PDB file of C-alpha atoms in Angstrom:
ATOM      1  CA  MET A   1      65.696 118.016  78.823  1.00 44.00           C
ATOM      2  CA  GLY A   2      66.053 118.620  83.018  1.00 49.00           C
ATOM      3  CA  LEU A   3      65.555 114.165  83.085  1.00 46.00           C
ATOM      4  CA  SER A   4      67.946 113.551  80.578  1.00 46.00           C
ATOM      5  CA  CYS A   5      70.646 115.200  82.810  1.00 41.00           C
ATOM      6  CA  LYS A   6      69.739 113.556  85.806  1.00 43.00           C
ATOM      7  CA  VAL A   7      69.841 110.242  84.915  1.00 41.00           C
ATOM      8  CA  HIS A   8      73.411 110.807  83.305  1.00 42.00           C
ATOM      9  CA  ALA A   9      74.863 112.140  86.324  1.00 42.00           C
ATOM     10  CA  GLN A  10      73.494 108.740  88.599  1.00 44.00           C
ATOM     11  CA  GLN A  11      76.519 106.574  89.324  1.00 45.00           C
ATOM     12  CA  ALA A  12      76.262 103.489  87.125  1.00 46.00           C
ATOM     13  CA  PRO A  13      75.989 100.664  89.167  1.00 47.00           C
ATOM     14  CA  GLY A  14      78.780  98.712  90.267  1.00 47.00           C
ATOM     15  CA  ALA A  15      80.905 101.975  89.339  1.00 46.00           C
ATOM     16  CA  ASP A  16      82.502 101.820  93.140  1.00 49.00           C
ATOM     17  CA  ASP A  17      82.881  98.304  92.922  1.00 50.00           C
ATOM     18  CA  ASN A  18      87.427  98.587  92.402  1.00 50.00           C
ATOM     19  CA  ALA A  19      87.239 100.626  95.512  1.00 49.00           C
ATOM     20  CA  ASN A  20      85.361  98.139  97.934  1.00 53.00           C
ATOM     21  CA  SER A  21      87.242  95.070  96.334  1.00 55.00           C
ATOM     22  CA  GLN A  22      90.555  93.880  98.297  1.00 63.00           C
ATOM     23  CA  ALA A  23      93.502  93.775  96.692  1.00 63.00           C
ATOM     24  CA  ALA A  24      95.040  90.237  95.262  1.00 68.00           C
ATOM     25  CA  PRO A  25      97.276  88.086  97.926  1.00 78.00           C
ATOM     26  CA  VAL A  26     101.062  88.397  96.871  1.00 88.00           C
ATOM     27  CA  ALA A  27     102.504  85.145  96.183  1.00 93.00           C
ATOM     28  CA  CYS A  28     106.109  84.259  95.151  1.00 96.00           C
ATOM     29  CA  LEU A  29     105.231  81.809  92.119  1.00 95.00           C
ATOM     30  CA  PRO A  30     101.737  81.324  90.725  1.00 91.00           C
ATOM     31  CA  ASP A  31     102.487  76.784  91.673  1.00 93.00           C
ATOM     32  CA  GLY A  32     102.736  77.333  95.947  1.00 95.00           C
ATOM     33  CA  GLN A  33     106.683  76.145  95.236  1.00 96.00           C
ATOM     34  CA  GLY A  34     108.431  80.033  96.129  1.00 97.00           C
ATOM     35  CA  TYR A  35     110.615  81.022  99.772  1.00 98.00           C
ATOM     36  CA  LEU A  36     113.460  82.292 100.983  1.00 98.00           C
ATOM     37  CA  LYS A  37     115.532  80.760 104.224  1.00 98.00           C
ATOM     38  CA  ALA A  38     117.848  82.677 105.750  1.00 98.00           C
ATOM     39  CA  ARG A  39     119.851  83.220 108.720  1.00 98.00           C
ATOM     40  CA  LEU A  40     121.086  87.387 109.488  1.00 97.00           C
ATOM     41  CA  SER A  41     122.668  88.355 112.450  1.00 97.00           C
ATOM     42  CA  GLY A  42     123.893  91.916 113.350  1.00 97.00           C
ATOM     43  CA  ALA A  43     121.745  94.658 113.372  1.00 94.00           C
ATOM     44  CA  VAL A  44     119.146  92.429 112.001  1.00 93.00           C
ATOM     45  CA  GLN A  45     119.053  88.722 114.528  1.00 94.00           C
ATOM     46  CA  ALA A  46     116.605  86.386 112.507  1.00 94.00           C
ATOM     47  CA  GLU A  47     116.290  82.960 110.868  1.00 96.00           C
ATOM     48  CA  LEU A  48     113.611  83.839 108.004  1.00 97.00           C
ATOM     49  CA  VAL A  49     111.423  81.344 106.727  1.00 97.00           C
ATOM     50  CA  TRP A  50     109.284  82.911 104.293  1.00 97.00           C
ATOM     51  CA  GLY A  51     106.943  80.684 102.133  1.00 97.00           C
ATOM     52  CA  ASN A  52     105.002  81.354  98.850  1.00 97.00           C
ATOM     53  CA  ALA A  53     102.350  83.325 100.528  1.00 96.00           C
ATOM     54  CA  ASP A  54     102.785  86.942 101.507  1.00 94.00           C
ATOM     55  CA  THR A  55     106.710  86.943 100.071  1.00 97.00           C
ATOM     56  CA  GLU A  56     107.071  88.987  96.762  1.00 97.00           C
ATOM     57  CA  CYS A  57     109.777  87.811  94.491  1.00 97.00           C
ATOM     58  CA  THR A  58     110.676  89.345  91.455  1.00 96.00           C
ATOM     59  CA  GLY A  59     114.311  88.761  88.759  1.00 96.00           C
ATOM     60  CA  ALA A  60     115.270  90.292  85.808  1.00 95.00           C
ATOM     61  CA  VAL A  61     118.928  91.247  83.759  1.00 93.00           C
ATOM     62  CA  ARG A  62     120.788  93.602  85.845  1.00 91.00           C
ATOM     63  CA  PRO A  63     121.617  96.435  83.922  1.00 86.00           C
ATOM     64  CA  ASP A  64     125.615  96.024  83.989  1.00 84.00           C
ATOM     65  CA  GLY A  65     125.353  92.309  83.022  1.00 87.00           C
ATOM     66  CA  GLY A  66     124.571  88.817  84.721  1.00 93.00           C
ATOM     67  CA  LEU A  67     120.389  88.591  86.771  1.00 96.00           C
ATOM     68  CA  ARG A  68     119.305  90.517  89.756  1.00 96.00           C
ATOM     69  CA  VAL A  69     116.646  88.231  92.420  1.00 97.00           C
ATOM     70  CA  ARG A  70     114.587  90.377  94.786  1.00 98.00           C
ATOM     71  CA  PHE A  71     112.511  88.486  97.683  1.00 98.00           C
ATOM     72  CA  SER A  72     110.567  90.584 100.216  1.00 97.00           C
ATOM     73  CA  HIS A  73     108.642  90.179 103.033  1.00 96.00           C
ATOM     74  CA  LYS A  74     106.524  92.096 105.919  1.00 93.00           C
ATOM     75  CA  ASP A  75     109.018  92.877 108.709  1.00 84.00           C
ATOM     76  CA  GLY A  76     106.963  91.902 112.099  1.00 69.00           C
ATOM     77  CA  ALA A  77     109.059  94.406 113.981  1.00 57.00           C
ATOM     78  CA  ASP A  78     108.353  97.739 112.573  1.00 65.00           C
ATOM     79  CA  GLY A  79     105.218  97.397 109.941  1.00 71.00           C
ATOM     80  CA  GLY A  80     107.917  98.174 106.718  1.00 87.00           C
ATOM     81  CA  ARG A  81     109.040  95.228 104.723  1.00 93.00           C
ATOM     82  CA  LEU A  82     112.502  93.277 104.565  1.00 96.00           C
ATOM     83  CA  VAL A  83     113.740  93.552 101.276  1.00 97.00           C
ATOM     84  CA  LEU A  84     116.468  90.939 100.234  1.00 98.00           C
ATOM     85  CA  LEU A  85     118.547  91.424  96.832  1.00 97.00           C
ATOM     86  CA  PHE A  86     120.851  89.012  95.544  1.00 97.00           C
ATOM     87  CA  GLY A  87     123.059  90.165  92.411  1.00 95.00           C
ATOM     88  CA  ILE A  88     124.683  87.356  90.518  1.00 95.00           C
ATOM     89  CA  ALA A  89     127.372  88.892  87.883  1.00 91.00           C
ATOM     90  CA  GLY A  90     128.422  85.484  86.298  1.00 87.00           C
ATOM     91  CA  LEU A  91     124.740  84.160  85.700  1.00 94.00           C
ATOM     92  CA  ARG A  92     122.738  84.433  82.044  1.00 92.00           C
ATOM     93  CA  GLU A  93     119.468  83.067  80.812  1.00 91.00           C
ATOM     94  CA  ALA A  94     118.726  79.301  81.882  1.00 92.00           C
ATOM     95  CA  GLN A  95     122.430  78.851  83.058  1.00 94.00           C
ATOM     96  CA  SER A  96     123.353  76.827  85.533  1.00 96.00           C
ATOM     97  CA  ALA A  97     126.509  77.150  87.909  1.00 96.00           C
ATOM     98  CA  LYS A  98     128.421  76.240  91.122  1.00 97.00           C
ATOM     99  CA  ALA A  99     130.413  77.994  93.000  1.00 96.00           C
ATOM    100  CA  LEU A 100     129.453  81.678  91.813  1.00 96.00           C
ATOM    101  CA  PRO A 101     129.931  84.702  93.658  1.00 96.00           C
ATOM    102  CA  VAL A 102     127.192  86.928  94.497  1.00 96.00           C
ATOM    103  CA  ASN A 103     126.392  90.292  95.767  1.00 96.00           C
ATOM    104  CA  VAL A 104     123.856  91.055  98.368  1.00 97.00           C
ATOM    105  CA  THR A 105     122.239  93.981  99.346  1.00 97.00           C
ATOM    106  CA  VAL A 106     119.971  94.261 102.271  1.00 97.00           C
ATOM    107  CA  ILE A 107     117.151  96.908 102.967  1.00 96.00           C
ATOM    108  CA  ARG A 108     114.621  97.674 105.934  1.00 94.00           C
ATOM    109  CA  GLU A 109     112.002  99.542 103.797  1.00 91.00           C
ATOM    110  CA  GLY A 110     109.926 102.271 105.924  1.00 86.00           C
ATOM    111  CA  LEU A 111     113.664 102.352 108.453  1.00 88.00           C
ATOM    112  CA  GLY A 112     115.053 103.646 105.365  1.00 89.00           C
ATOM    113  CA  GLU A 113     118.518 101.135 106.241  1.00 93.00           C
ATOM    114  CA  PHE A 114     120.776  99.951 103.323  1.00 96.00           C
ATOM    115  CA  TYR A 115     123.232  97.063 103.706  1.00 97.00           C
ATOM    116  CA  SER A 116     125.589  95.202 101.158  1.00 97.00           C
ATOM    117  CA  THR A 117     128.586  93.465 100.877  1.00 96.00           C
ATOM    118  CA  GLN A 118     129.569  95.871  97.883  1.00 91.00           C
ATOM    119  CA  GLY A 119     131.046  93.215  95.879  1.00 85.00           C
ATOM    120  CA  ASP A 120     131.570  89.323  94.505  1.00 84.00           C
ATOM    121  CA  ASN A 121     133.725  88.433  96.769  1.00 91.00           C
ATOM    122  CA  LYS A 122     131.790  87.936 100.024  1.00 96.00           C
ATOM    123  CA  CYS A 123     129.438  85.489  99.461  1.00 97.00           C
ATOM    124  CA  THR A 124     128.876  82.506  97.056  1.00 97.00           C
ATOM    125  CA  LEU A 125     126.083  80.436  95.374  1.00 97.00           C
ATOM    126  CA  ASP A 126     126.946  76.754  96.122  1.00 96.00           C
ATOM    127  CA  GLN A 127     124.691  76.137  93.297  1.00 97.00           C
ATOM    128  CA  VAL A 128     122.100  77.831  91.237  1.00 97.00           C
ATOM    129  CA  ARG A 129     119.899  76.469  88.364  1.00 97.00           C
ATOM    130  CA  GLN A 130     116.961  77.692  86.664  1.00 96.00           C
ATOM    131  CA  GLU A 131     113.797  76.009  85.294  1.00 95.00           C
ATOM    132  CA  PRO A 132     111.501  77.260  82.505  1.00 92.00           C
ATOM    133  CA  LEU A 133     108.373  78.369  83.582  1.00 90.00           C
ATOM    134  CA  VAL A 134     107.057  80.088  80.805  1.00 78.00           C
ATOM    135  CA  GLY A 135     109.674  79.917  77.818  1.00 67.00           C
ATOM    136  CA  ILE A 136     110.126  79.961  73.926  1.00 64.00           C
ATOM    137  CA  PRO A 137     108.512  80.953  71.834  1.00 68.00           C
ATOM    138  CA  HIS A 138     106.653  83.712  74.036  1.00 66.00           C
ATOM    139  CA  ARG A 139     108.462  86.865  74.081  1.00 76.00           C
ATOM    140  CA  THR A 140     108.374  87.042  77.625  1.00 83.00           C
ATOM    141  CA  ARG A 141     110.544  84.228  79.295  1.00 90.00           C
ATOM    142  CA  SER A 142     110.430  83.404  82.919  1.00 93.00           C
ATOM    143  CA  TYR A 143     112.458  80.943  84.919  1.00 95.00           C
ATOM    144  CA  ARG A 144     112.261  79.498  88.630  1.00 97.00           C
ATOM    145  CA  ILE A 145     115.788  80.192  89.890  1.00 98.00           C
ATOM    146  CA  ILE A 146     116.611  77.240  92.751  1.00 98.00           C
ATOM    147  CA  ALA A 147     119.869  79.063  94.102  1.00 98.00           C
ATOM    148  CA  ARG A 148     121.788  77.716  97.710  1.00 98.00           C
ATOM    149  CA  GLY A 149     124.191  80.169  99.454  1.00 98.00           C
ATOM    150  CA  PHE A 150     126.339  81.492 102.205  1.00 98.00           C
ATOM    151  CA  CYS A 151     128.577  84.496 103.271  1.00 98.00           C
ATOM    152  CA  THR A 152     131.305  84.724 104.388  1.00 97.00           C
ATOM    153  CA  HIS A 153     131.525  88.489 105.368  1.00 97.00           C
ATOM    154  CA  PRO A 154     128.685  90.626 106.605  1.00 97.00           C
ATOM    155  CA  ALA A 155     126.947  93.245 104.845  1.00 97.00           C
ATOM    156  CA  ARG A 156     127.882  97.007 106.068  1.00 97.00           C
ATOM    157  CA  ALA A 157     125.439  99.902 106.665  1.00 97.00           C
ATOM    158  CA  VAL A 158     125.860 102.305 103.245  1.00 94.00           C
ATOM    159  CA  ARG A 159     125.329 104.703 105.422  1.00 91.00           C
ATOM    160  CA  GLY A 160     125.883 104.988 109.603  1.00 87.00           C
ATOM    161  CA  ASP A 161     127.141 101.552 111.489  1.00 92.00           C
ATOM    162  CA  GLY A 162     125.888  98.313 111.537  1.00 95.00           C
ATOM    163  CA  VAL A 163     126.200  95.144 109.489  1.00 97.00           C
ATOM    164  CA  ILE A 164     124.654  92.014 109.160  1.00 97.00           C
ATOM    165  CA  LEU A 165     125.666  88.391 108.048  1.00 97.00           C
ATOM    166  CA  LEU A 166     123.670  86.311 105.884  1.00 97.00           C
ATOM    167  CA  SER A 167     125.745  83.128 107.001  1.00 97.00           C
ATOM    168  CA  ARG A 168     123.855  80.872 104.535  1.00 97.00           C
ATOM    169  CA  PHE A 169     120.391  80.967 102.514  1.00 98.00           C
ATOM    170  CA  ASP A 170     118.602  78.941 100.328  1.00 97.00           C
ATOM    171  CA  TYR A 171     115.714  80.236  98.192  1.00 98.00           C
ATOM    172  CA  VAL A 172     113.074  79.150  95.102  1.00 98.00           C
ATOM    173  CA  GLY A 173     112.602  82.485  93.008  1.00 98.00           C
ATOM    174  CA  ARG A 174     111.595  84.101  89.563  1.00 96.00           C
ATOM    175  CA  ILE A 175     113.280  85.771  86.674  1.00 95.00           C
ATOM    176  CA  ASP A 176     111.540  87.706  83.794  1.00 93.00           C
ATOM    177  CA  PHE A 177     113.421  87.859  80.633  1.00 90.00           C
ATOM    178  CA  ASP A 178     111.691  90.008  78.063  1.00 81.00           C
ATOM    179  CA  THR A 179     114.725  90.623  75.071  1.00 57.00           C
ATOM    180  CA  ALA A 180     117.398  88.166  73.633  1.00 46.00           C
ATOM    181  CA  ASP A 181     120.660  87.739  74.960  1.00 42.00           C
ATOM    182  CA  ASP A 182     122.830  89.458  72.879  1.00 44.00           C
ATOM    183  CA  THR A 183     125.999  90.016  75.237  1.00 39.00           C
ATOM    184  CA  PRO A 184     129.467  88.991  73.338  1.00 40.00           C
ATOM    185  CA  GLU A 185     130.717  85.853  74.984  1.00 39.00           C
ATOM    186  CA  ASP A 186     134.163  87.666  75.748  1.00 39.00           C
ATOM    187  CA  SER A 187     132.182  90.143  78.083  1.00 36.00           C
ATOM    188  CA  LYS A 188     130.265  87.288  79.619  1.00 37.00           C
ATOM    189  CA  ASP A 189     133.856  85.799  80.695  1.00 39.00           C
ATOM    190  CA  LYS A 190     134.807  89.086  82.071  1.00 37.00           C
ATOM    191  CA  GLU A 191     131.866  89.155  84.357  1.00 38.00           C
ATOM    192  CA  GLY A 192     132.243  85.983  85.969  1.00 38.00           C
ATOM    193  CA  GLY A 193     135.811  86.338  86.540  1.00 37.00           C
ATOM    194  CA  GLU A 194     136.486  86.857  90.293  1.00 34.00           C
TER     195      GLU A 194
END
């Protein structure tokens, strides 16, 4: 009886394999084509050239309509992460567009700094298009989003002083949709107006 308890108390072979395994490398898109390039001036002076490797990119529907695209990458200056968010109110699933307003937010994780253009009238997407990665009949649909744009006004610090201007940016990222786009057409027209 004592022997059987002792056997069950021993650790199963390979039980600590998960503790020894490293996390999978971060990559934007599975095909290696994701990137973000941007010129920042002000509180952050940088020419960003983030390749597919080590760049996190996600995208989804915004709660108030439109799409949100997020890129993040390790910030060499402080060991935190630099995050760029693009809120595109006038864009729907699978849609392409030109001269579309976009709200830009820059976050310096680790420092607790947030900068936002606080509106869609300070930055513009020259061009944006979406290409299907995974589509119907799948419940979850994914698109590659390709965009290029610029800002004419800076993103201002949400708390405190400081500004960051993205004079230009372009990216290839990803957007995932889990539900159908059932927004009434008349409210879609209002989202894009400004």
